[in-house]
Every structure is written in C-alpha cells, then in structure tokens.
CSV table of C-alpha atoms in Angstrom, one decimal:
chain,number,residue,atom,x,y,z
A,1,MET,CA,-37.3,-19.0,26.1
A,2,MET,CA,-34.1,-18.0,27.8
A,3,ALA,CA,-33.8,-14.4,26.8
A,4,GLU,CA,-31.4,-13.7,29.6
A,5,ASP,CA,-28.8,-16.2,28.4
A,6,GLY,CA,-25.7,-15.4,26.4
A,7,ILE,CA,-23.4,-12.5,26.4
A,8,ARG,CA,-25.0,-9.2,26.8
A,9,LEU,CA,-23.1,-6.4,25.1
A,10,THR,CA,-22.9,-3.0,26.7
A,11,GLU,CA,-24.0,0.0,24.8
A,12,GLU,CA,-20.3,0.9,24.2
A,13,GLN,CA,-19.6,-2.6,22.8
A,14,LYS,CA,-22.7,-2.4,20.5
A,15,LYS,CA,-21.5,1.0,19.2
A,16,ARG,CA,-18.0,-0.4,18.5
A,17,ARG,CA,-19.5,-3.5,16.8
A,18,ARG,CA,-21.6,-1.3,14.6
A,19,ALA,CA,-18.5,0.7,13.6
A,20,ARG,CA,-16.6,-2.5,12.9
A,21,ASN,CA,-19.5,-3.8,10.8
A,22,ILE,CA,-19.5,-0.6,8.7
A,23,ALA,CA,-15.7,-0.9,8.2
A,24,ILE,CA,-16.1,-4.6,7.1
A,25,GLY,CA,-18.9,-3.5,4.7
A,26,LEU,CA,-16.8,-0.8,3.2
A,27,ALA,CA,-13.9,-3.2,2.7
A,28,ILE,CA,-16.1,-5.7,1.0
A,29,GLY,CA,-17.6,-3.0,-1.2
A,30,ALA,CA,-14.0,-1.9,-2.1
A,31,LEU,CA,-13.2,-5.5,-3.0
A,32,VAL,CA,-16.2,-5.6,-5.4
A,33,ILE,CA,-15.1,-2.4,-7.1
A,34,LEU,CA,-11.5,-3.7,-7.3
A,35,PHE,CA,-12.5,-6.9,-8.9
A,36,TYR,CA,-14.8,-5.0,-11.3
A,37,LEU,CA,-12.0,-2.6,-12.3
A,38,VAL,CA,-9.4,-5.4,-12.8
A,39,THR,CA,-11.8,-7.4,-14.9
A,40,ILE,CA,-12.2,-4.4,-17.2
A,41,VAL,CA,-8.4,-3.8,-17.2
A,42,LYS,CA,-7.6,-7.4,-18.0
A,43,LEU,CA,-10.3,-8.2,-20.5
A,44,GLY,CA,-11.3,-4.8,-21.8
A,45,PRO,CA,-13.8,-5.1,-24.6
A,46,GLY,CA,-13.2,-8.8,-24.6
A,47,VAL,CA,-15.2,-9.1,-21.4
A,48,VAL,CA,-18.3,-9.9,-23.5
A,49,ASN,CA,-16.4,-11.7,-26.2
A,50,ARG,CA,-17.2,-15.3,-25.4
A,51,PRO,CA,-19.3,-18.1,-27.0
A,52,LEU,CA,-22.9,-18.0,-25.8
B,1,MET,CA,-26.0,-20.5,25.1
B,2,SER,CA,-24.6,-19.6,28.5
B,3,LEU,CA,-20.9,-19.6,29.2
B,4,ALA,CA,-19.7,-22.1,31.7
B,5,ASP,CA,-16.2,-22.6,33.2
B,6,ALA,CA,-14.5,-26.0,33.8
B,7,GLN,CA,-16.4,-26.6,37.0
B,8,GLY,CA,-19.7,-26.1,35.1
B,9,GLN,CA,-20.5,-22.9,36.9
B,10,MET,CA,-21.9,-19.9,35.1
B,11,ILE,CA,-19.4,-17.3,34.3
B,12,ASP,CA,-20.3,-13.7,34.8
B,13,GLU,CA,-21.1,-12.8,31.2
B,14,THR,CA,-19.9,-9.2,31.7
B,15,ALA,CA,-16.4,-10.8,32.3
B,16,TRP,CA,-16.1,-11.7,28.6
B,17,SER,CA,-13.4,-9.3,27.4
B,18,GLY,CA,-14.0,-9.3,23.7
B,19,GLY,CA,-15.8,-6.9,21.5
B,20,HIS,CA,-14.3,-3.7,22.9
B,21,GLY,CA,-12.0,-3.0,19.9
B,22,GLY,CA,-13.0,0.0,17.8
B,23,VAL,CA,-12.0,0.4,14.1
B,24,SER,CA,-8.9,2.4,15.2
B,25,ASP,CA,-7.7,-0.5,17.4
B,26,TYR,CA,-7.8,-2.9,14.5
B,27,PHE,CA,-6.1,-0.3,12.3
B,28,ALA,CA,-3.4,-0.1,15.0
B,29,LEU,CA,-2.9,-3.9,14.8
B,30,LEU,CA,-1.7,-3.3,11.2
B,31,LYS,CA,1.3,-1.4,12.5
B,32,PRO,CA,0.6,1.6,10.1
B,33,ARG,CA,4.0,3.1,10.5
B,34,VAL,CA,5.8,0.0,9.5
B,35,MET,CA,3.2,-0.5,6.8
B,36,SER,CA,4.0,3.0,5.3
B,37,LEU,CA,7.6,2.0,4.8
B,38,VAL,CA,6.5,-1.3,3.3
B,39,ILE,CA,4.2,0.5,0.8
B,40,PHE,CA,6.9,3.0,-0.1
B,41,THR,CA,9.7,0.4,-0.7
B,42,ALA,CA,7.2,-1.9,-2.6
B,43,LEU,CA,6.2,1.0,-4.8
B,44,VAL,CA,9.9,1.6,-5.7
B,45,GLY,CA,10.1,-2.1,-6.7
B,46,ILE,CA,7.0,-1.7,-8.9
B,47,VAL,CA,8.2,1.5,-10.5
B,48,LEU,CA,11.7,0.3,-11.2
B,49,ALA,CA,10.8,-3.1,-12.6
B,50,PRO,CA,11.1,-3.2,-16.4
B,51,GLY,CA,8.1,-3.6,-18.6
B,52,GLY,CA,5.6,-1.6,-16.7
B,53,ILE,CA,2.2,-2.6,-15.4
B,54,HIS,CA,-1.3,-1.1,-15.7
B,55,PRO,CA,-1.8,1.5,-12.9
B,56,VAL,CA,-4.9,-0.4,-11.6
B,57,LEU,CA,-2.9,-3.6,-11.3
B,58,ALA,CA,0.0,-1.7,-9.7
B,59,ALA,CA,-2.3,-0.2,-7.1
B,60,THR,CA,-3.8,-3.6,-6.5
B,61,ALA,CA,-0.4,-5.1,-5.9
B,62,LEU,CA,0.5,-2.3,-3.6
B,63,LEU,CA,-2.7,-2.7,-1.6
B,64,CYS,CA,-2.2,-6.5,-1.3
B,65,ILE,CA,1.4,-6.0,-0.1
B,66,ALA,CA,0.3,-3.4,2.4
B,67,ILE,CA,-2.5,-5.6,3.8
B,68,GLY,CA,-0.1,-8.6,3.9
B,69,ALA,CA,2.4,-6.5,5.9
B,70,GLY,CA,-0.4,-5.3,8.1
B,71,ALA,CA,-1.6,-8.8,8.7
B,72,SER,CA,1.9,-9.9,9.7
B,73,GLY,CA,1.9,-7.0,12.2
B,74,ALA,CA,-1.4,-8.2,13.7
B,75,LEU,CA,-0.1,-11.8,14.0
B,76,ASN,CA,3.1,-10.4,15.5
B,77,MET,CA,1.1,-8.5,18.1
B,78,TRP,CA,-1.1,-11.6,18.8
B,79,TYR,CA,2.0,-13.7,19.5
B,80,ASP,CA,4.0,-11.0,21.3
B,81,ALA,CA,1.3,-9.7,23.6
B,82,ASP,CA,3.1,-11.0,26.7
B,83,ILE,CA,6.3,-9.1,25.7
B,84,ASP,CA,4.4,-6.0,24.6
B,85,SER,CA,2.8,-5.7,28.0
B,86,VAL,CA,6.2,-5.4,29.7
B,87,MET,CA,7.8,-2.9,27.4
B,88,SER,CA,7.0,0.8,27.7
B,89,ARG,CA,7.2,1.3,23.9
B,90,THR,CA,4.5,-1.3,23.3
B,91,ARG,CA,2.4,-1.3,26.4
B,92,ASN,CA,-0.4,0.7,24.9
B,93,ARG,CA,-0.9,-1.6,21.9
B,94,PRO,CA,-4.5,-2.9,21.5
B,95,ILE,CA,-3.9,-6.4,23.0
B,96,PRO,CA,-1.9,-5.5,26.1
B,97,ALA,CA,-4.1,-2.5,26.7
B,98,GLY,CA,-7.1,-4.9,26.7
B,99,ARG,CA,-9.0,-3.3,23.9
B,100,VAL,CA,-8.7,-6.3,21.5
B,101,THR,CA,-8.4,-10.0,22.7
B,102,GLY,CA,-5.6,-12.3,21.4
B,103,SER,CA,-8.0,-14.5,19.5
B,104,GLU,CA,-9.7,-11.4,17.8
B,105,ALA,CA,-6.2,-10.3,16.7
B,106,LEU,CA,-5.3,-13.8,15.5
B,107,ALA,CA,-8.5,-14.1,13.5
B,108,PHE,CA,-8.0,-10.6,12.0
B,109,GLY,CA,-4.4,-11.4,11.0
B,110,LEU,CA,-5.1,-14.8,9.5
B,111,THR,CA,-8.1,-13.4,7.5
B,112,LEU,CA,-6.1,-10.5,6.1
B,113,SER,CA,-3.1,-12.7,5.3
B,114,GLY,CA,-5.3,-15.1,3.3
B,115,PHE,CA,-7.1,-12.3,1.5
B,116,SER,CA,-4.0,-10.4,0.6
B,117,VAL,CA,-2.2,-13.4,-0.8
B,118,PHE,CA,-5.3,-14.7,-2.6
B,119,VAL,CA,-6.2,-11.4,-4.2
B,120,LEU,CA,-2.6,-10.7,-5.3
B,121,GLY,CA,-2.4,-14.1,-6.9
B,122,LEU,CA,-5.8,-13.9,-8.6
B,123,LEU,CA,-5.5,-10.3,-9.9
B,124,VAL,CA,-1.8,-9.8,-10.4
B,125,ASN,CA,0.3,-13.0,-10.5
B,126,TRP,CA,0.8,-16.1,-8.4
B,127,PHE,CA,4.6,-15.8,-8.1
B,128,ALA,CA,4.3,-12.4,-6.4
B,129,ALA,CA,1.5,-13.9,-4.2
B,130,ALA,CA,3.8,-16.8,-3.2
B,131,LEU,CA,6.6,-14.4,-2.3
B,132,LEU,CA,4.1,-12.4,-0.2
B,133,ALA,CA,2.9,-15.6,1.5
B,134,PHE,CA,6.5,-16.5,2.2
B,135,THR,CA,7.2,-13.0,3.6
B,136,ILE,CA,4.3,-13.2,6.0
B,137,PHE,CA,5.4,-16.7,7.1
B,138,PHE,CA,9.0,-15.6,7.5
B,139,TYR,CA,8.0,-12.6,9.7
B,140,VAL,CA,5.4,-14.4,11.8
B,141,VAL,CA,6.8,-17.9,12.2
B,142,ILE,CA,10.6,-17.6,11.6
B,143,TYR,CA,11.1,-14.2,13.2
B,144,THR,CA,8.3,-13.6,15.7
B,145,MET,CA,7.8,-17.2,17.0
B,146,TRP,CA,11.3,-18.5,16.7
B,147,LEU,CA,14.2,-16.1,16.3
B,148,LYS,CA,13.0,-13.1,18.4
B,149,ARG,CA,13.0,-15.0,21.7
B,150,SER,CA,15.9,-17.3,21.0
B,151,THR,CA,18.9,-15.5,19.5
B,152,PRO,CA,20.5,-12.0,19.5
B,153,GLN,CA,20.8,-12.5,15.7
B,154,ASN,CA,17.0,-12.2,15.7
B,155,ILE,CA,16.7,-9.0,13.8
B,156,VAL,CA,19.6,-9.8,11.5
B,157,ILE,CA,17.9,-12.8,10.0
B,158,GLY,CA,14.4,-11.5,10.7
B,159,GLY,CA,15.3,-8.3,8.8
B,160,ALA,CA,14.8,-10.4,5.6
B,161,ALA,CA,11.0,-10.1,6.2
B,162,GLY,CA,11.2,-6.3,6.1
B,163,ALA,CA,13.5,-6.4,3.0
B,164,PHE,CA,11.1,-8.5,0.9
B,165,PRO,CA,8.5,-5.8,-0.1
B,166,PRO,CA,10.4,-4.3,-3.0
B,167,VAL,CA,11.1,-7.8,-4.3
B,168,VAL,CA,7.4,-8.6,-4.1
B,169,GLY,CA,6.6,-5.3,-5.9
B,170,TRP,CA,9.2,-6.1,-8.6
B,171,ALA,CA,7.7,-9.7,-9.0
B,172,ALA,CA,4.2,-8.2,-9.3
B,173,VAL,CA,5.4,-6.5,-12.5
B,174,THR,CA,7.8,-9.0,-14.0
B,175,GLY,CA,6.7,-12.3,-12.5
B,176,SER,CA,10.3,-13.0,-11.5
B,177,VAL,CA,13.2,-12.1,-9.2
B,178,SER,CA,16.2,-10.3,-10.6
B,179,LEU,CA,19.6,-9.1,-9.5
B,180,GLU,CA,18.3,-5.5,-9.3
B,181,SER,CA,15.4,-6.4,-6.9
B,182,LEU,CA,17.8,-8.5,-4.8
B,183,VAL,CA,20.0,-5.4,-4.4
B,184,LEU,CA,17.0,-3.5,-3.1
B,185,PHE,CA,16.5,-6.4,-0.7
B,186,LEU,CA,20.1,-6.2,0.3
B,187,ILE,CA,20.0,-2.5,1.1
B,188,ILE,CA,17.1,-3.0,3.6
B,189,PHE,CA,18.6,-6.2,4.9
B,190,MET,CA,22.0,-4.6,5.7
B,191,TRP,CA,20.2,-1.5,7.1
B,192,THR,CA,18.1,-3.4,9.6
B,193,PRO,CA,20.7,-4.5,12.2
B,194,PRO,CA,22.3,-1.0,12.8
B,195,HIS,CA,18.8,0.5,12.8
B,196,PHE,CA,17.3,-1.9,15.4
B,197,TRP,CA,20.5,-2.1,17.5
B,198,ALA,CA,20.6,1.6,17.8
B,199,LEU,CA,17.0,1.4,19.1
B,200,ALA,CA,18.0,-1.5,21.4
B,201,LEU,CA,20.9,0.5,22.8
B,202,PHE,CA,18.6,3.2,24.3
B,203,LYS,CA,15.7,0.7,25.0
B,204,SER,CA,17.8,-2.2,26.3
B,205,GLY,CA,16.2,-2.0,29.7
B,206,ASP,CA,12.8,-2.7,28.1
B,207,TYR,CA,14.1,-5.7,26.2
B,208,GLN,CA,15.9,-7.0,29.3
B,209,ALA,CA,12.6,-6.8,31.3
B,210,ALA,CA,10.8,-8.6,28.6
B,211,ASN,CA,13.5,-11.3,28.3
B,212,VAL,CA,14.0,-10.6,24.6
B,213,PRO,CA,17.7,-11.5,23.8
B,214,MET,CA,18.5,-8.3,21.9
B,215,MET,CA,22.2,-7.8,21.2
B,216,PRO,CA,22.9,-5.2,24.0
B,217,VAL,CA,21.2,-7.5,26.5
B,218,VAL,CA,23.1,-10.6,25.5
B,219,ALA,CA,26.5,-9.4,24.2
B,220,GLY,CA,26.7,-6.1,26.0
B,221,GLU,CA,26.5,-2.6,24.8
B,222,ASN,CA,30.1,-2.3,23.6
B,223,SER,CA,29.9,-5.4,21.5
B,224,THR,CA,26.6,-4.0,20.0
B,225,ARG,CA,28.4,-0.7,19.2
B,226,ASN,CA,31.2,-2.6,17.4
B,227,GLN,CA,28.7,-4.6,15.3
B,228,ILE,CA,26.6,-1.5,14.5
B,229,PHE,CA,29.8,0.1,13.1
B,230,VAL,CA,30.8,-2.9,11.1
B,231,TYR,CA,27.3,-3.2,9.6
B,232,SER,CA,27.3,0.5,8.8
B,233,LEU,CA,30.6,0.1,6.9
B,234,ALA,CA,29.1,-2.7,4.9
B,235,LEU,CA,25.8,-0.9,4.4
B,236,ALA,CA,27.3,2.3,2.9
B,237,PRO,CA,28.7,0.6,-0.3
B,238,VAL,CA,25.6,-1.6,-0.7
B,239,GLY,CA,23.6,1.6,-0.8
B,240,VAL,CA,25.6,2.8,-3.8
B,241,LEU,CA,25.1,-0.5,-5.7
B,242,PRO,CA,22.1,0.6,-7.7
B,243,TRP,CA,24.2,3.3,-9.3
B,244,LEU,CA,27.3,1.1,-9.8
B,245,MET,CA,25.1,-1.6,-11.4
B,246,GLY,CA,23.6,1.0,-13.7
B,247,PHE,CA,19.9,0.9,-12.7
B,248,ALA,CA,20.1,4.3,-11.0
B,249,GLY,CA,21.6,7.5,-12.3
B,250,PHE,CA,24.3,9.9,-11.1
B,251,ALA,CA,21.9,11.8,-8.8
B,252,TYR,CA,21.2,8.6,-6.9
B,253,GLY,CA,25.0,7.8,-6.9
B,254,ALA,CA,25.9,11.2,-5.3
B,255,VAL,CA,23.1,11.1,-2.7
B,256,SER,CA,23.8,7.5,-1.7
B,257,VAL,CA,27.5,8.2,-1.3
B,258,ALA,CA,26.7,11.3,0.9
B,259,LEU,CA,24.1,9.4,2.9
B,260,GLY,CA,26.5,6.4,3.3
B,261,VAL,CA,29.2,8.7,4.7
B,262,ALA,CA,26.8,10.4,7.0
B,263,PHE,CA,25.6,7.0,8.2
B,264,ILE,CA,29.1,5.9,9.0
B,265,ILE,CA,29.8,9.2,10.9
B,266,PHE,CA,26.6,8.7,13.0
B,267,ALA,CA,27.6,5.0,13.6
B,268,TYR,CA,31.2,6.1,14.5
B,269,ARG,CA,29.8,8.5,17.1
B,270,VAL,CA,27.8,5.6,18.6
B,271,TRP,CA,31.0,3.4,18.5
B,272,THR,CA,33.2,6.0,20.2
B,273,THR,CA,30.7,7.6,22.7
B,274,ARG,CA,30.2,4.9,25.2
B,275,GLU,CA,29.3,6.6,28.5
B,276,GLY,CA,26.4,8.5,29.9
B,277,ASP,CA,23.8,10.7,28.3
B,278,ALA,CA,26.0,11.5,25.3
B,279,ALA,CA,26.1,7.8,24.4
B,280,ARG,CA,22.3,7.6,24.6
B,281,ARG,CA,21.9,10.7,22.5
B,282,ALA,CA,24.3,9.2,19.9
B,283,SER,CA,22.3,6.1,19.5
B,284,ILE,CA,19.0,8.0,19.3
B,285,ARG,CA,20.5,10.2,16.6
B,286,LEU,CA,21.7,7.1,14.6
B,287,PHE,CA,18.3,5.5,15.0
B,288,SER,CA,16.5,8.7,13.7
B,289,PHE,CA,19.0,9.2,10.9
B,290,SER,CA,18.7,5.5,9.8
B,291,ILE,CA,15.0,6.0,9.1
B,292,LEU,CA,15.8,9.2,7.1
B,293,TYR,CA,18.6,7.3,5.3
B,294,LEU,CA,16.4,4.5,4.0
B,295,PHE,CA,13.6,6.9,3.1
B,296,LEU,CA,15.9,9.2,1.1
B,297,LEU,CA,17.6,6.4,-0.7
B,298,PHE,CA,14.4,5.0,-2.0
B,299,ALA,CA,12.8,8.4,-2.6
B,300,VAL,CA,15.8,9.5,-4.8
B,301,LEU,CA,15.7,6.1,-6.6
B,302,LEU,CA,12.0,6.6,-7.3
B,303,GLY,CA,12.2,10.3,-8.1
B,304,GLU,CA,15.1,9.9,-10.4
B,305,HIS,CA,13.5,7.0,-12.3
B,306,LEU,CA,10.2,9.0,-12.7
B,307,VAL,CA,12.1,12.1,-13.9
B,308,THR,CA,14.1,10.1,-16.4
B,309,ALA,CA,11.0,8.4,-17.7
B,310,PHE,CA,9.2,11.7,-18.0
B,311,VAL,CA,12.1,13.3,-19.9
B,312,SER,CA,12.6,10.4,-22.3
B,313,GLY,CA,8.8,10.5,-22.8
B,314,LEU,CA,9.1,14.1,-24.0
B,315,ALA,CA,12.0,13.4,-26.3
C-alpha cells in the first residue's frame, strides 16, 4: 500500500475543490430543472399522451 | 500513481500547480462584463424577433448564449495567457495570476461550449445552436488564435464575434436570419473598431509590450485617430437604420440620431487632440461614451418595443 503516493492537496485546495464540487452540483441540478420545465412547456398535457 | 518527470525522477508533488481555483476564479474566466453586454444584446434580438417565444424557452436561449459567450472568454484566456501576463489590464486574470492552470481553463471552456450549443439545439432550435457554435469558433479560432496576433485589422474582423449574439437571439425565436437581425449585427460590428481603438490609444504601451499588433502600435496613433473618426461617421447612420427600416419607432430614431452626433463629436475630439494628457483624456472619454452609446441604443430599442407591445395589448 503506497498511501504516500500521488498528489496531496493542501487544506486550502481541498476547501476550493469542495466549493467547486458544490457549484458543479448546483449547475447539474439547474440543468435537471431546466429540462423538466422545457419538457412541460413543449409537451404540456401531451407529456403522458403516448401509446403504452 | 506518482508524478515523474522526463528523467524518471520524482517530482515534488506540492509543485503541481492545479486545484487552486475557487468558484470566483472560474466565474472570472467567463468574462462576466463582456457576458453582460452579450446577454443584453441577445435579449434585444429575442424580444424584437417576430412571432414570440415561450418565456421559459427565451430564458433558456439567453442562458445558452450567455454560457457560450462565457466559454469563449475562458478559451480566449487559455490561449492568451502569455499576452495577459504582460499587460497591466489583464495581469490579474486567473491564469496569469496562477490561480487556474491553462489546462483547467481549456477543459472548462470546452465543456461549457459543448453544453451551451447542445442544450440550445436540443431545447430551442438547431439553427440558433449552429450560429452559437460558429460564434464561439469565430471568437476563439479566427479572432484569438489567428487575427489577434497577426493583423491590426484583428478587432475589425474579430468584432463580428461580438456582433453575433442578437442574431443568435433572433434565430432562437424565428429559426432564421433576417435583414433586421443583420442590422443589429451591423451596429455592433461598426461600433467595435472605434470602441477598441479608443482603448488601444490609451493602452498602446501594453499592447506593444505584449507584441499584439493593435492599430496604434502598427500604424501609429494618428492613423488610428483618422480611422476612428471614419468609422464613427459610418457608425452614426447605421445606428439610425432600425428606425429608417421601420422596426423601431420615433423615440429610437431621435435617440439614435442624438447619440450618433455625440459619438461623432467625441471621435472628432480624439481626431483633433493629438498631444499630451488632453489626447489621452479624449480617447478615454470616447471609450467610456462608446459603451454608453451601445447600451442606450439597445435599451431604447428594447424599451420602445416593450412599451409599444404593452400599449397595443391594452387597446
């Protein structure tokens, strides 16, 4: 086990990485909401109107 | 995995320079001030386009255009990091300041470019998406990589990239390009040279140090002043075109004539004041006024259209 290998991030880098991850998470969440809204706008009630 | 250099020796891992960028650094890579003008002009394109669009789709188009413009900014900063580190105006940008590495900016810019074009195509229409993709390509490859370092006409031709957003906004609504949207394009296109050359006049030392062939560096300050004046004479009537062509009303006509005359006066002062601190002040004033000019033209165009729509809705 080479636990010492690799890039070791400083506490500051870890803090920034966490902030970036949160921002990416929020962006993905916003995309999900956007696709949901546009689906409703484009299809409206027709969203469930398809052959089963 | 350990990092090893070409000689196979271990690299001090603390030497890795990545991972320092905070969220605000990545936001700065998007050039938020340029982005705000892009959002505004694209919004005017969307609102003026005939036919209308659902507000959610309009907001989606605007978001995609904004992110696409931001992505171009990030790719521009990735490619121009060497120039930016020399110029006082750009020295504190995230890459030259060492907060974000070049490859991080490249990955960020490419990802956002892809996402903005793809989402615009999928949710709004593919014609607008293709125009957005072309705009990003034009700004990054044609302007940043090619023209900027090779010709004093760099910002004349490169200005097309900044002029595209209202055309993309218009295309998001109609799925096509029209004469009206091309007039909006032309206004920004003709505005760009006097705007940037006024900046270059009082920052020419910076551009010279960075070996960027801006007009004052290559052709001299007097030749630049002549060209600023000629472009201003051409810009003023182009600014009035929306009224002359009938897709803007009298209020816009009056404002655009007044602003055009003011622009010519500011440019005339730059043209005639060629020595010392007064010359520098004249170019700073033209630069500042040029921003106000473009903002007001589009604001009046937008405001007048909204008021007219509101009044006709009441009637």
